[in-house]
Amino acid sequence: MQRNYWPTTKWKAVDSGTLRMDSEKLSELEPMIKSEYSNINGIVVVKNGYIVYERYFNGYGPDDTHHVASVTKSIISALIGIAIDARYIENVDQKVLDFFPEYAPDSADLQKREITIRHLLTMTAPYLFEDWHEPLDRMCMQPDWVKYILDMLGQKGSIGTFKYSTAGAHLLSTIITRSTGKSAREFANERLFKPIGMKEIPDHEMKAFGFEDLFGKNVKGWVKDPNGNSTGGWGLKLTPRDMARFGFLYLNHGIWDNNQIISGTWIDESTAMNLNKYGYLWWLREEDGVFAYLALGDGGNVICCIPEKDLVIAIASEFIINPLDRWKLIKECIIPATLDQTYLHPIWKRYFTVIDVDLSNIRFI
């Protein structure tokens, strides 16, 4: 059956049983969230393009936006792919310093000259700091974040070794601006958010650069640095339904309503399993025969895509220290609820999706 509906304006919801999902298993989600995952504010489960489960907690509703933290990185990855498709950027092997001609590295720092966009996307660029000890707070106190990051880049370690960096994602955001002439926020609104029905992100003035303004309660729209670059590694606010739209775009190989928003090749490259289990700013997971790729943000913000089961799970959470891993919730309550084993290779999702839906059960939300 050819897909004849896209959730550009509104999502369609159906009873879970309509899509051969175990409603009793899904009913275990709410009590588990309330008892063990109390900082979850919203969860949306999409099966075959239809919302089969949606709940909100802690006073939140479907129109409320949430700071999704490092989920922002996966948005940046998509924008880099779109910029390459549009030939603003040559390819992932273009050198990072090509975009910063005003920056003069030390003549002896040959390694810095070899770092590419691919290294930033895969977290395999070398930095001065120890792994998982990035001085993000120090970066945020600088008048010029980009110069600070470029100074850190290439100073320790070797190219090709995995080292998680939020600063590197910010360089990618700046590369988007340098190549397109638009901030990542503007470019996303035009080329990504608007075409698939996500809410456009307004431009909010940064009145200060303290913790609450950059990470906390004062975050609005999409945070930007003192020079106006959208933050690449965090700072974006989205609704759970829009998080699900973004995941659904990837699940459909970059196609939305017969328009190629992101190339299928880019999505394949971004989510191809590797030894680091990290693609182009996407976390990769394979467990018990189930492959998933995930956008993960601090506090337990998640967009989880499971192609084999045509599933997208979007979870928006309030930031807390050391939240429980959302994968446990997905693995124990959502994946087992999918009773069908129908597999459709992503390349065929360009044209067809297997759907068995009683149309009388559909409701718009």
Tab-separated table of C-alpha atoms in Angstrom:
chain	number	residue	atom	x	y	z
A	1	MET	CA	0.000	0.000	0.000
A	2	GLN	CA	1.451	3.336	-1.033
A	3	ARG	CA	1.801	5.863	1.769
A	4	ASN	CA	-0.932	8.411	1.238
A	5	TYR	CA	-0.586	10.417	4.425
A	6	TRP	CA	2.234	12.438	5.953
A	7	PRO	CA	2.012	14.118	9.373
A	8	THR	CA	3.003	17.524	7.993
A	9	THR	CA	0.034	19.368	9.469
A	10	LYS	CA	-1.360	16.863	11.936
A	11	TRP	CA	-0.504	13.408	13.147
A	12	LYS	CA	-2.985	10.592	12.796
A	13	ALA	CA	-3.436	8.371	15.826
A	14	VAL	CA	-4.819	4.836	15.936
A	15	ASP	CA	-5.467	2.310	18.659
A	16	SER	CA	-2.341	0.245	19.139
A	17	GLY	CA	-4.138	-3.021	18.382
A	18	THR	CA	-4.984	-1.743	14.910
A	19	LEU	CA	-1.304	-2.016	13.997
A	20	ARG	CA	-0.841	-5.371	15.707
A	21	MET	CA	0.726	-3.908	18.834
A	22	ASP	CA	0.167	-5.334	22.293
A	23	SER	CA	-1.868	-2.700	24.136
A	24	GLU	CA	-1.379	-4.479	27.461
A	25	LYS	CA	2.396	-4.249	27.064
A	26	LEU	CA	2.157	-0.569	26.184
A	27	SER	CA	-0.031	-0.027	29.251
A	28	GLU	CA	3.018	-0.879	31.365
A	29	LEU	CA	4.717	2.313	30.184
A	30	GLU	CA	2.806	4.863	32.239
A	31	PRO	CA	3.251	3.266	35.686
A	32	MET	CA	6.900	2.553	34.908
A	33	ILE	CA	7.496	6.149	33.818
A	34	LYS	CA	5.839	7.511	36.961
A	35	SER	CA	7.796	5.221	39.271
A	36	GLU	CA	11.232	5.033	37.616
A	37	TYR	CA	11.447	7.785	34.988
A	38	SER	CA	9.663	10.639	36.714
A	39	ASN	CA	11.561	13.343	34.803
A	40	ILE	CA	9.945	12.284	31.498
A	41	ASN	CA	7.612	15.071	30.407
A	42	GLY	CA	6.344	13.584	27.168
A	43	ILE	CA	6.572	10.413	25.090
A	44	VAL	CA	5.325	9.717	21.563
A	45	VAL	CA	5.462	6.276	19.926
A	46	VAL	CA	4.958	6.152	16.149
A	47	LYS	CA	4.341	2.861	14.347
A	48	ASN	CA	4.002	2.750	10.535
A	49	GLY	CA	3.555	6.527	10.581
A	50	TYR	CA	0.696	6.583	13.120
A	51	ILE	CA	0.867	7.616	16.754
A	52	VAL	CA	-0.015	4.531	18.782
A	53	TYR	CA	0.966	5.884	22.189
A	54	GLU	CA	1.278	9.434	23.538
A	55	ARG	CA	1.395	10.586	27.125
A	56	TYR	CA	2.440	13.765	28.967
A	57	PHE	CA	3.487	14.243	32.572
A	58	ASN	CA	4.430	16.917	35.091
A	59	GLY	CA	1.950	19.439	33.693
A	60	TYR	CA	3.231	19.348	30.104
A	61	GLY	CA	1.185	18.920	26.914
A	62	PRO	CA	1.738	18.266	23.198
A	63	ASP	CA	2.422	21.907	22.316
A	64	ASP	CA	5.083	22.466	24.995
A	65	THR	CA	8.691	22.634	23.857
A	66	HIS	CA	11.571	21.057	25.732
A	67	HIS	CA	15.300	21.675	25.704
A	68	VAL	CA	16.457	18.470	24.018
A	69	ALA	CA	20.157	19.014	24.825
A	70	SER	CA	22.459	16.865	22.645
A	71	VAL	CA	19.606	15.699	20.432
A	72	THR	CA	20.537	19.007	18.760
A	73	LYS	CA	23.671	17.287	17.424
A	74	SER	CA	21.626	14.930	15.243
A	75	ILE	CA	19.750	17.925	13.813
A	76	ILE	CA	23.117	19.484	12.962
A	77	SER	CA	24.121	16.236	11.254
A	78	ALA	CA	21.030	16.434	9.051
A	79	LEU	CA	21.797	20.057	8.181
A	80	ILE	CA	25.351	19.177	7.146
A	81	GLY	CA	23.909	16.497	4.861
A	82	ILE	CA	21.438	18.967	3.368
A	83	ALA	CA	24.231	21.541	2.853
A	84	ILE	CA	26.324	18.924	1.027
A	85	ASP	CA	23.339	17.930	-1.122
A	86	ALA	CA	22.906	21.603	-2.045
A	87	ARG	CA	26.668	21.921	-2.755
A	88	TYR	CA	27.281	24.552	-0.125
A	89	ILE	CA	29.845	22.106	1.269
A	90	GLU	CA	31.961	19.883	-0.989
A	91	ASN	CA	31.851	16.650	1.008
A	92	VAL	CA	32.562	15.221	4.466
A	93	ASP	CA	36.276	15.079	3.720
A	94	GLN	CA	36.595	18.822	3.280
A	95	LYS	CA	39.088	20.254	5.739
A	96	VAL	CA	37.664	22.137	8.726
A	97	LEU	CA	40.147	24.988	8.384
A	98	ASP	CA	38.888	25.671	4.843
A	99	PHE	CA	35.947	27.415	6.508
A	100	PHE	CA	38.072	29.566	8.823
A	101	PRO	CA	40.635	31.300	6.577
A	102	GLU	CA	41.188	33.999	9.196
A	103	TYR	CA	42.477	31.411	11.680
A	104	ALA	CA	46.240	30.914	11.590
A	105	PRO	CA	47.323	27.660	13.258
A	106	ASP	CA	50.828	27.142	14.568
A	107	SER	CA	53.099	26.179	11.685
A	108	ALA	CA	54.135	23.049	13.577
A	109	ASP	CA	50.544	21.925	14.165
A	110	LEU	CA	50.226	19.810	11.028
A	111	GLN	CA	47.533	17.561	12.518
A	112	LYS	CA	45.065	20.443	12.868
A	113	ARG	CA	45.277	21.060	9.128
A	114	GLU	CA	44.177	17.492	8.372
A	115	ILE	CA	40.981	17.455	10.451
A	116	THR	CA	37.855	17.110	8.325
A	117	ILE	CA	34.109	17.497	8.680
A	118	ARG	CA	33.902	13.694	8.879
A	119	HIS	CA	36.121	13.731	11.987
A	120	LEU	CA	33.785	16.213	13.684
A	121	LEU	CA	30.703	14.211	12.712
A	122	THR	CA	32.106	10.921	14.012
A	123	MET	CA	33.750	12.372	17.144
A	124	THR	CA	37.159	11.234	15.956
A	125	ALA	CA	38.924	14.614	16.015
A	126	PRO	CA	41.686	15.066	18.612
A	127	TYR	CA	41.330	17.598	21.439
A	128	LEU	CA	43.388	18.783	24.376
A	129	PHE	CA	40.935	17.565	27.027
A	130	GLU	CA	40.544	14.022	28.369
A	131	ASP	CA	37.632	11.974	27.053
A	132	TRP	CA	34.299	12.920	28.723
A	133	HIS	CA	36.006	15.842	30.491
A	134	GLU	CA	35.366	18.561	27.952
A	135	PRO	CA	35.708	22.090	29.416
A	136	LEU	CA	32.358	23.243	28.076
A	137	ASP	CA	31.889	25.741	30.903
A	138	ARG	CA	35.183	27.387	30.005
A	139	MET	CA	34.206	27.591	26.342
A	140	CYS	CA	30.958	29.323	27.258
A	141	MET	CA	32.863	32.061	29.097
A	142	GLN	CA	34.833	33.027	25.974
A	143	PRO	CA	33.925	36.023	23.804
A	144	ASP	CA	34.807	33.923	20.730
A	145	TRP	CA	33.790	30.276	21.112
A	146	VAL	CA	34.996	29.303	17.655
A	147	LYS	CA	38.561	30.501	18.185
A	148	TYR	CA	38.632	28.717	21.537
A	149	ILE	CA	37.511	25.463	19.913
A	150	LEU	CA	39.968	25.777	17.038
A	151	ASP	CA	42.758	26.358	19.560
A	152	MET	CA	41.748	23.133	21.373
A	153	LEU	CA	41.445	21.152	18.175
A	154	GLY	CA	44.308	18.845	17.286
A	155	GLN	CA	46.446	19.527	20.342
A	156	LYS	CA	46.420	16.051	21.875
A	157	GLY	CA	45.773	12.490	20.805
A	158	SER	CA	45.500	11.245	17.263
A	159	ILE	CA	42.953	11.608	14.499
A	160	GLY	CA	40.607	8.647	14.365
A	161	THR	CA	40.257	7.972	18.093
A	162	PHE	CA	36.734	8.451	19.470
A	163	LYS	CA	36.427	11.410	21.828
A	164	TYR	CA	32.970	12.852	22.474
A	165	SER	CA	32.903	16.608	21.889
A	166	THR	CA	30.096	19.122	22.073
A	167	ALA	CA	32.532	21.816	20.959
A	168	GLY	CA	33.135	19.948	17.709
A	169	ALA	CA	29.407	19.988	16.978
A	170	HIS	CA	29.458	23.753	17.498
A	171	LEU	CA	32.149	24.033	14.838
A	172	LEU	CA	29.816	22.160	12.473
A	173	SER	CA	27.053	24.675	13.182
A	174	THR	CA	29.463	27.482	12.386
A	175	ILE	CA	30.511	25.702	9.171
A	176	ILE	CA	26.836	25.644	8.153
A	177	THR	CA	26.724	29.417	8.654
A	178	ARG	CA	30.036	30.027	6.894
A	179	SER	CA	28.964	27.959	3.879
A	180	THR	CA	25.280	28.937	3.536
A	181	GLY	CA	25.279	32.475	4.906
A	182	LYS	CA	22.532	31.493	7.350
A	183	SER	CA	22.590	30.408	10.964
A	184	ALA	CA	21.827	26.748	11.625
A	185	ARG	CA	18.466	27.911	13.022
A	186	GLU	CA	17.596	29.788	9.819
A	187	PHE	CA	18.854	26.997	7.575
A	188	ALA	CA	16.931	24.389	9.565
A	189	ASN	CA	13.713	26.394	9.441
A	190	GLU	CA	13.967	26.732	5.674
A	191	ARG	CA	15.349	23.359	4.578
A	192	LEU	CA	14.268	20.946	7.310
A	193	PHE	CA	11.677	22.079	9.853
A	194	LYS	CA	9.167	23.855	7.585
A	195	PRO	CA	9.070	21.160	4.841
A	196	ILE	CA	8.133	18.408	7.305
A	197	GLY	CA	5.736	20.430	9.441
A	198	MET	CA	7.960	21.060	12.463
A	199	LYS	CA	7.451	24.355	14.245
A	200	GLU	CA	9.745	27.078	12.987
A	201	ILE	CA	12.203	28.250	15.643
A	202	PRO	CA	12.021	31.995	16.330
A	203	ASP	CA	15.090	34.136	16.848
A	204	HIS	CA	15.425	34.971	20.538
A	205	GLU	CA	17.879	37.544	21.836
A	206	MET	CA	20.540	36.183	24.175
A	207	LYS	CA	20.360	38.622	27.076
A	208	ALA	CA	23.047	36.823	29.060
A	209	PHE	CA	25.319	33.781	28.859
A	210	GLY	CA	24.955	32.251	32.305
A	211	PHE	CA	24.048	28.634	33.021
A	212	GLU	CA	20.285	29.230	32.984
A	213	ASP	CA	20.511	31.130	29.692
A	214	LEU	CA	22.614	28.470	27.967
A	215	PHE	CA	21.315	25.254	29.508
A	216	GLY	CA	18.514	25.946	31.990
A	217	LYS	CA	15.136	27.584	32.417
A	218	ASN	CA	15.924	30.614	30.239
A	219	VAL	CA	16.661	28.586	27.094
A	220	LYS	CA	14.374	29.750	24.285
A	221	GLY	CA	14.151	28.604	20.675
A	222	TRP	CA	17.758	27.833	19.829
A	223	VAL	CA	20.635	29.149	21.911
A	224	LYS	CA	23.396	31.041	20.087
A	225	ASP	CA	26.944	32.046	20.952
A	226	PRO	CA	28.107	35.675	21.410
A	227	ASN	CA	28.736	35.915	17.651
A	228	GLY	CA	25.278	34.687	16.694
A	229	ASN	CA	26.136	31.097	15.759
A	230	SER	CA	23.419	28.595	16.753
A	231	THR	CA	24.801	26.168	19.313
A	232	GLY	CA	25.723	22.938	17.580
A	233	GLY	CA	25.787	20.566	20.512
A	234	TRP	CA	22.758	21.593	22.555
A	235	GLY	CA	20.325	24.487	23.018
A	236	LEU	CA	17.387	23.573	20.767
A	237	LYS	CA	13.809	23.344	22.058
A	238	LEU	CA	11.340	20.975	20.371
A	239	THR	CA	7.974	19.369	21.053
A	240	PRO	CA	7.855	15.565	21.322
A	241	ARG	CA	5.681	15.407	18.198
A	242	ASP	CA	8.287	17.382	16.233
A	243	MET	CA	11.032	15.137	17.581
A	244	ALA	CA	8.980	12.244	16.191
A	245	ARG	CA	8.611	14.018	12.824
A	246	PHE	CA	12.383	14.294	12.546
A	247	GLY	CA	12.818	10.609	13.376
A	248	PHE	CA	10.083	9.685	10.905
A	249	LEU	CA	11.916	11.599	8.154
A	250	TYR	CA	15.004	9.472	8.785
A	251	LEU	CA	12.949	6.292	8.937
A	252	ASN	CA	11.611	7.174	5.474
A	253	HIS	CA	15.111	7.516	4.050
A	254	GLY	CA	14.944	11.318	3.913
A	255	ILE	CA	11.716	11.446	1.880
A	256	TRP	CA	8.701	13.460	2.984
A	257	ASP	CA	5.548	13.593	0.895
A	258	ASN	CA	7.516	12.579	-2.241
A	259	ASN	CA	10.149	15.264	-1.627
A	260	GLN	CA	13.755	14.284	-0.902
A	261	ILE	CA	14.590	16.470	2.102
A	262	ILE	CA	17.828	14.646	2.949
A	263	SER	CA	19.562	12.215	0.609
A	264	GLY	CA	19.085	8.542	1.387
A	265	THR	CA	22.829	8.066	0.967
A	266	TRP	CA	23.470	10.565	3.762
A	267	ILE	CA	21.125	8.730	6.101
A	268	ASP	CA	22.754	5.397	5.257
A	269	GLU	CA	26.203	6.823	6.007
A	270	SER	CA	24.987	8.552	9.158
A	271	THR	CA	23.548	5.383	10.662
A	272	ALA	CA	25.953	2.679	9.419
A	273	MET	CA	27.137	0.489	12.300
A	274	ASN	CA	30.848	0.718	13.161
A	275	LEU	CA	33.251	-0.208	15.955
A	276	ASN	CA	32.589	3.038	17.855
A	277	LYS	CA	28.813	2.484	17.608
A	278	TYR	CA	28.530	6.130	16.650
A	279	GLY	CA	27.599	7.421	13.195
A	280	TYR	CA	27.344	11.025	12.026
A	281	LEU	CA	26.212	12.466	15.389
A	282	TRP	CA	23.861	9.498	15.920
A	283	TRP	CA	24.341	6.759	18.531
A	284	LEU	CA	24.016	3.227	17.124
A	285	ARG	CA	22.688	0.194	18.949
A	286	GLU	CA	22.229	-3.456	18.064
A	287	GLU	CA	20.827	-5.786	20.681
A	288	ASP	CA	18.939	-9.085	20.478
A	289	GLY	CA	18.799	-8.764	16.713
A	290	VAL	CA	17.248	-5.291	16.810
A	291	PHE	CA	19.139	-2.383	15.242
A	292	ALA	CA	18.375	1.178	16.298
A	293	TYR	CA	19.904	4.594	15.835
A	294	LEU	CA	19.315	7.245	18.458
A	295	ALA	CA	19.648	10.970	19.015
A	296	LEU	CA	20.455	11.241	22.714
A	297	GLY	CA	20.421	14.292	24.972
A	298	ASP	CA	21.307	14.905	28.608
A	299	GLY	CA	18.577	14.152	31.114
A	300	GLY	CA	17.043	11.428	28.965
A	301	ASN	CA	15.933	13.186	25.781
A	302	VAL	CA	15.702	10.652	22.958
A	303	ILE	CA	14.691	10.149	19.361
A	304	CYS	CA	14.946	6.418	18.746
A	305	CYS	CA	14.468	4.986	15.249
A	306	ILE	CA	14.036	1.232	14.749
A	307	PRO	CA	13.786	0.643	10.976
A	308	GLU	CA	12.992	-3.073	11.126
A	309	LYS	CA	9.845	-2.410	13.143
A	310	ASP	CA	8.953	0.917	11.500
A	311	LEU	CA	9.086	2.544	14.928
A	312	VAL	CA	9.996	6.006	16.140
A	313	ILE	CA	10.048	6.783	19.863
A	314	ALA	CA	10.419	10.405	20.987
A	315	ILE	CA	10.986	11.160	24.668
A	316	ALA	CA	11.295	14.669	26.118
A	317	SER	CA	12.676	14.970	29.638
A	318	GLU	CA	13.562	17.471	32.320
A	319	PHE	CA	17.294	17.573	33.001
A	320	ILE	CA	18.471	15.602	36.042
A	321	ILE	CA	21.803	14.065	36.946
A	322	ASN	CA	22.205	10.374	36.042
A	323	PRO	CA	18.734	9.574	34.679
A	324	LEU	CA	17.851	5.957	33.983
A	325	ASP	CA	18.795	4.803	30.501
A	326	ARG	CA	15.771	5.195	28.227
A	327	TRP	CA	16.857	2.163	26.211
A	328	LYS	CA	15.754	-0.040	29.106
A	329	LEU	CA	12.255	1.442	28.866
A	330	ILE	CA	12.198	1.005	25.088
A	331	LYS	CA	13.570	-2.538	25.244
A	332	GLU	CA	11.254	-3.758	27.990
A	333	CYS	CA	7.956	-2.063	27.142
A	334	ILE	CA	7.894	-0.855	23.543
A	335	ILE	CA	9.851	-3.285	21.372
A	336	PRO	CA	8.082	-6.341	22.885
A	337	ALA	CA	4.732	-4.684	22.118
A	338	THR	CA	5.390	-4.932	18.375
A	339	LEU	CA	3.726	-8.209	17.498
A	340	ASP	CA	4.392	-8.145	13.762
A	341	GLN	CA	7.773	-8.973	12.325
A	342	THR	CA	7.238	-7.267	8.991
A	343	TYR	CA	10.503	-5.887	7.688
A	344	LEU	CA	10.701	-3.383	4.855
A	345	HIS	CA	14.145	-2.408	3.648
A	346	PRO	CA	14.597	1.394	3.888
A	347	ILE	CA	15.175	1.738	0.144
A	348	TRP	CA	11.591	0.566	-0.482
A	349	LYS	CA	10.235	3.079	1.999
A	350	ARG	CA	10.695	5.640	-0.745
A	351	TYR	CA	7.590	4.208	-2.368
A	352	PHE	CA	5.748	1.750	-0.148
A	353	THR	CA	4.954	1.029	3.448
A	354	VAL	CA	3.201	-2.051	4.735
A	355	ILE	CA	0.204	-0.789	6.674
A	356	ASP	CA	-2.760	-2.731	7.976
A	357	VAL	CA	-5.048	-0.095	9.412
A	358	ASP	CA	-8.764	-0.018	10.102
A	359	LEU	CA	-9.513	3.481	8.777
A	360	SER	CA	-12.459	3.856	11.137
A	361	ASN	CA	-10.010	3.952	14.062
A	362	ILE	CA	-7.966	6.877	12.772
A	363	ARG	CA	-8.199	10.190	14.591
A	364	PHE	CA	-6.345	13.445	13.956
A	365	ILE	CA	-4.442	15.000	16.844
